[in-house]
Amino acid sequence: MKLPPPPPHVELDLTPIPPAASPALVVLVSRTSAGEAARPDGLSERTLAQLHAATADGEFDARPGQLLLLHGTTSDGIRRTLLVGIGTGSTLAPETLRRAAAQATRRLRQAGIGDWHLRLPANLPASCPPDIAAQAITEGILLAGYAFTAYRSGADQARAAPLGAVTLWASDAAQAAAWRRGVVRGQTVGDAAWLARDLCHLPGNALTPQRFAEVALDIAQTSGLRAEVLATEELARLGMGGLLGVAAGSRDGPRLAILEHAPPGTERQRPIVLVGKTVTFDSGGISLKAALDMEQMKADMTGGAAVLAAMRAAARTGLPRRVVALLAIVENMPDASAMRPGDILRMASGATVEVLNTDAEGRLILADALHYARRFEPACVIDIATLTGASAVVFGSAFNALFSSAPAYAARMEQAGALSGERLWPMPLAQAYAERLHSEVADLRNVAGPQGAMLVAAAFLQQFAAGMPWLHLDIYNTCWNTEAHPYLPKGATGAGTRLLTQFLLDLPADDPAGP
């Protein structure tokens, strides 16, 4: 399967000379303590005069996200100048810059402009140094420039100008190394997000379990990752009743894809193991979902897509840390041979599970993958899954849930969430939730009613991660957008991709945090 092309590269221009004859220049404008737009250095007299007039008329005061598009060619040959407010400079945060760059990208694309320059801000506060600022801006541009057009044809293919040549310009090159480091990081994260979104947007008839496994192998081969895929016969030998049971109603058998990044000298490290729920389409099985919005269930493999994209980023950047990925790949369909409510599955761990709801399938396949992770003696195992609709009730789309038995790694993941804009909220793991999983006929049951459903699901997974440092990320509530966001499209968002990529990029080679 041929995936859509990756995003263009954002370039960096470190010269004191303004860009010549650019179709548009984006200027990030901060706000003074008096509540007025500041006067950025390096702009033409004409642009400064227009800014002054807009400020005097109360049309622009540089509040975060405020836009003002100025027309007319300046003496520098710039045809349009887009001013974007970023608020008070002393409180500037990476998310503000990410959103500002994204809003500029969306506005210019709507105006039919794909090629442009952005002036990097000067006098950054300590809370947002140049490398972090450049990364956030680059991410904002790439994330907002994304469009899935693989199935559009003719004139309908481009509903807005495609993202073209975007150059970041800084008149002061004193921070050149930091700017470059940030742009490279931002490009890495943006590339990962585009890959994950492309995978999540592919329909279920195109991205079957077999084809997802093939994509994983192709990416591994081109990125220098070691990889193998276990299919039905091998999974049966391993006793993976969760994977086999969920896949029983599909024409495509289950797969477990194993990818490994182990640069020379890291082969003996205890790895970070990433486990991704990869349900290429989830009908709910016999416990059939409602028809309304079921098409969104092609994105029920977002966890696996995020893991695969983060692994490619780790390989491409030469991450000096051993990382293993496990992708539990299935399709959940209501065939005559499908798993039924009341069935009992024997998992790879030997535990038996009474299936009360076939739509609670993600935890069944993750249970087998978590058990398989033990053979790697991981420093930490991290599963990520579109696991429970209850997460949307609790958080809306503002946060993702974080469950943890590894405090040091949880702290690192929260930091990655703050930097990436994919914020996390720590949730409890309590015996009271595990007790609700008691079954009269098996070791466990897979659901326990609607109350505390997100926490009960995490307690189920905890039974299979016991004894390992473990994090669980529930991303169901952020995997699909019904409305456009400054840098998240309608439809599949690729949730968790930026979070995992940031987490991996920030891992120290010797991992002093330990388990």
mmCIF file with all atom_site columns, N, CA, C and O in Angstrom, residues 4 74 109 221 272 295 362 494-495:
data_model
loop_
_atom_site.group_PDB
_atom_site.id
_atom_site.type_symbol
_atom_site.label_atom_id
_atom_site.label_alt_id
_atom_site.label_comp_id
_atom_site.label_asym_id
_atom_site.label_entity_id
_atom_site.label_seq_id
_atom_site.pdbx_PDB_ins_code
_atom_site.Cartn_x
_atom_site.Cartn_y
_atom_site.Cartn_z
_atom_site.occupancy
_atom_site.B_iso_or_equiv
_atom_site.pdbx_formal_charge
_atom_site.auth_seq_id
_atom_site.auth_comp_id
_atom_site.auth_asym_id
_atom_site.auth_atom_id
_atom_site.pdbx_PDB_model_num
ATOM 1  N N  . PRO A 1 4   ? 0.076   8.381  1.366  1.00 0.00 ? 4   PRO A N  1
ATOM 2  C CA . PRO A 1 4   ? 0.220   9.736  0.815  1.00 0.00 ? 4   PRO A CA 1
ATOM 3  C C  . PRO A 1 4   ? 1.602   10.301 1.123  1.00 0.00 ? 4   PRO A C  1
ATOM 4  O O  . PRO A 1 4   ? 2.286   9.836  2.036  1.00 0.00 ? 4   PRO A O  1
ATOM 5  N N  . THR A 1 74  ? 5.358   45.789 -0.116 1.00 0.00 ? 74  THR A N  1
ATOM 6  C CA . THR A 1 74  ? 6.241   46.700 0.609  1.00 0.00 ? 74  THR A CA 1
ATOM 7  C C  . THR A 1 74  ? 7.504   46.940 -0.195 1.00 0.00 ? 74  THR A C  1
ATOM 8  O O  . THR A 1 74  ? 7.732   46.336 -1.249 1.00 0.00 ? 74  THR A O  1
ATOM 9  N N  . ARG A 1 109 ? -3.583  29.455 3.679  1.00 0.00 ? 109 ARG A N  1
ATOM 10 C CA . ARG A 1 109 ? -4.055  28.401 2.768  1.00 0.00 ? 109 ARG A CA 1
ATOM 11 C C  . ARG A 1 109 ? -5.444  28.739 2.227  1.00 0.00 ? 109 ARG A C  1
ATOM 12 O O  . ARG A 1 109 ? -5.746  28.515 1.056  1.00 0.00 ? 109 ARG A O  1
ATOM 13 N N  . GLN A 1 221 ? 11.497  -1.511 7.275  1.00 0.00 ? 221 GLN A N  1
ATOM 14 C CA . GLN A 1 221 ? 12.572  -1.742 6.309  1.00 0.00 ? 221 GLN A CA 1
ATOM 15 C C  . GLN A 1 221 ? 13.210  -0.437 5.867  1.00 0.00 ? 221 GLN A C  1
ATOM 16 O O  . GLN A 1 221 ? 14.442  -0.336 5.768  1.00 0.00 ? 221 GLN A O  1
ATOM 17 N N  . ILE A 1 272 ? 12.357  0.416  26.464 1.00 0.00 ? 272 ILE A N  1
ATOM 18 C CA . ILE A 1 272 ? 11.008  0.964  26.577 1.00 0.00 ? 272 ILE A CA 1
ATOM 19 C C  . ILE A 1 272 ? 10.153  0.174  25.584 1.00 0.00 ? 272 ILE A C  1
ATOM 20 O O  . ILE A 1 272 ? 10.509  0.058  24.412 1.00 0.00 ? 272 ILE A O  1
ATOM 21 N N  . GLU A 1 295 ? -18.612 5.171  11.224 1.00 0.00 ? 295 GLU A N  1
ATOM 22 C CA . GLU A 1 295 ? -17.489 5.312  10.287 1.00 0.00 ? 295 GLU A CA 1
ATOM 23 C C  . GLU A 1 295 ? -16.224 5.814  10.971 1.00 0.00 ? 295 GLU A C  1
ATOM 24 O O  . GLU A 1 295 ? -15.110 5.593  10.484 1.00 0.00 ? 295 GLU A O  1
ATOM 25 N N  . GLY A 1 362 ? -10.670 -3.905 22.947 1.00 0.00 ? 362 GLY A N  1
ATOM 26 C CA . GLY A 1 362 ? -9.312  -3.384 22.989 1.00 0.00 ? 362 GLY A CA 1
ATOM 27 C C  . GLY A 1 362 ? -8.520  -3.934 24.153 1.00 0.00 ? 362 GLY A C  1
ATOM 28 O O  . GLY A 1 362 ? -7.337  -4.291 24.019 1.00 0.00 ? 362 GLY A O  1
ATOM 29 N N  . GLY A 1 494 ? -4.751  11.674 14.844 1.00 0.00 ? 494 GLY A N  1
ATOM 30 C CA . GLY A 1 494 ? -3.450  11.077 15.141 1.00 0.00 ? 494 GLY A CA 1
ATOM 31 C C  . GLY A 1 494 ? -3.069  11.259 16.597 1.00 0.00 ? 494 GLY A C  1
ATOM 32 O O  . GLY A 1 494 ? -1.888  11.379 16.943 1.00 0.00 ? 494 GLY A O  1
ATOM 33 N N  . ALA A 1 495 ? -4.054  11.253 17.481 1.00 0.00 ? 495 ALA A N  1
ATOM 34 C CA . ALA A 1 495 ? -3.832  11.519 18.908 1.00 0.00 ? 495 ALA A CA 1
ATOM 35 C C  . ALA A 1 495 ? -2.739  10.619 19.478 1.00 0.00 ? 495 ALA A C  1
ATOM 36 O O  . ALA A 1 495 ? -2.630  9.449  19.128 1.00 0.00 ? 495 ALA A O  1
#
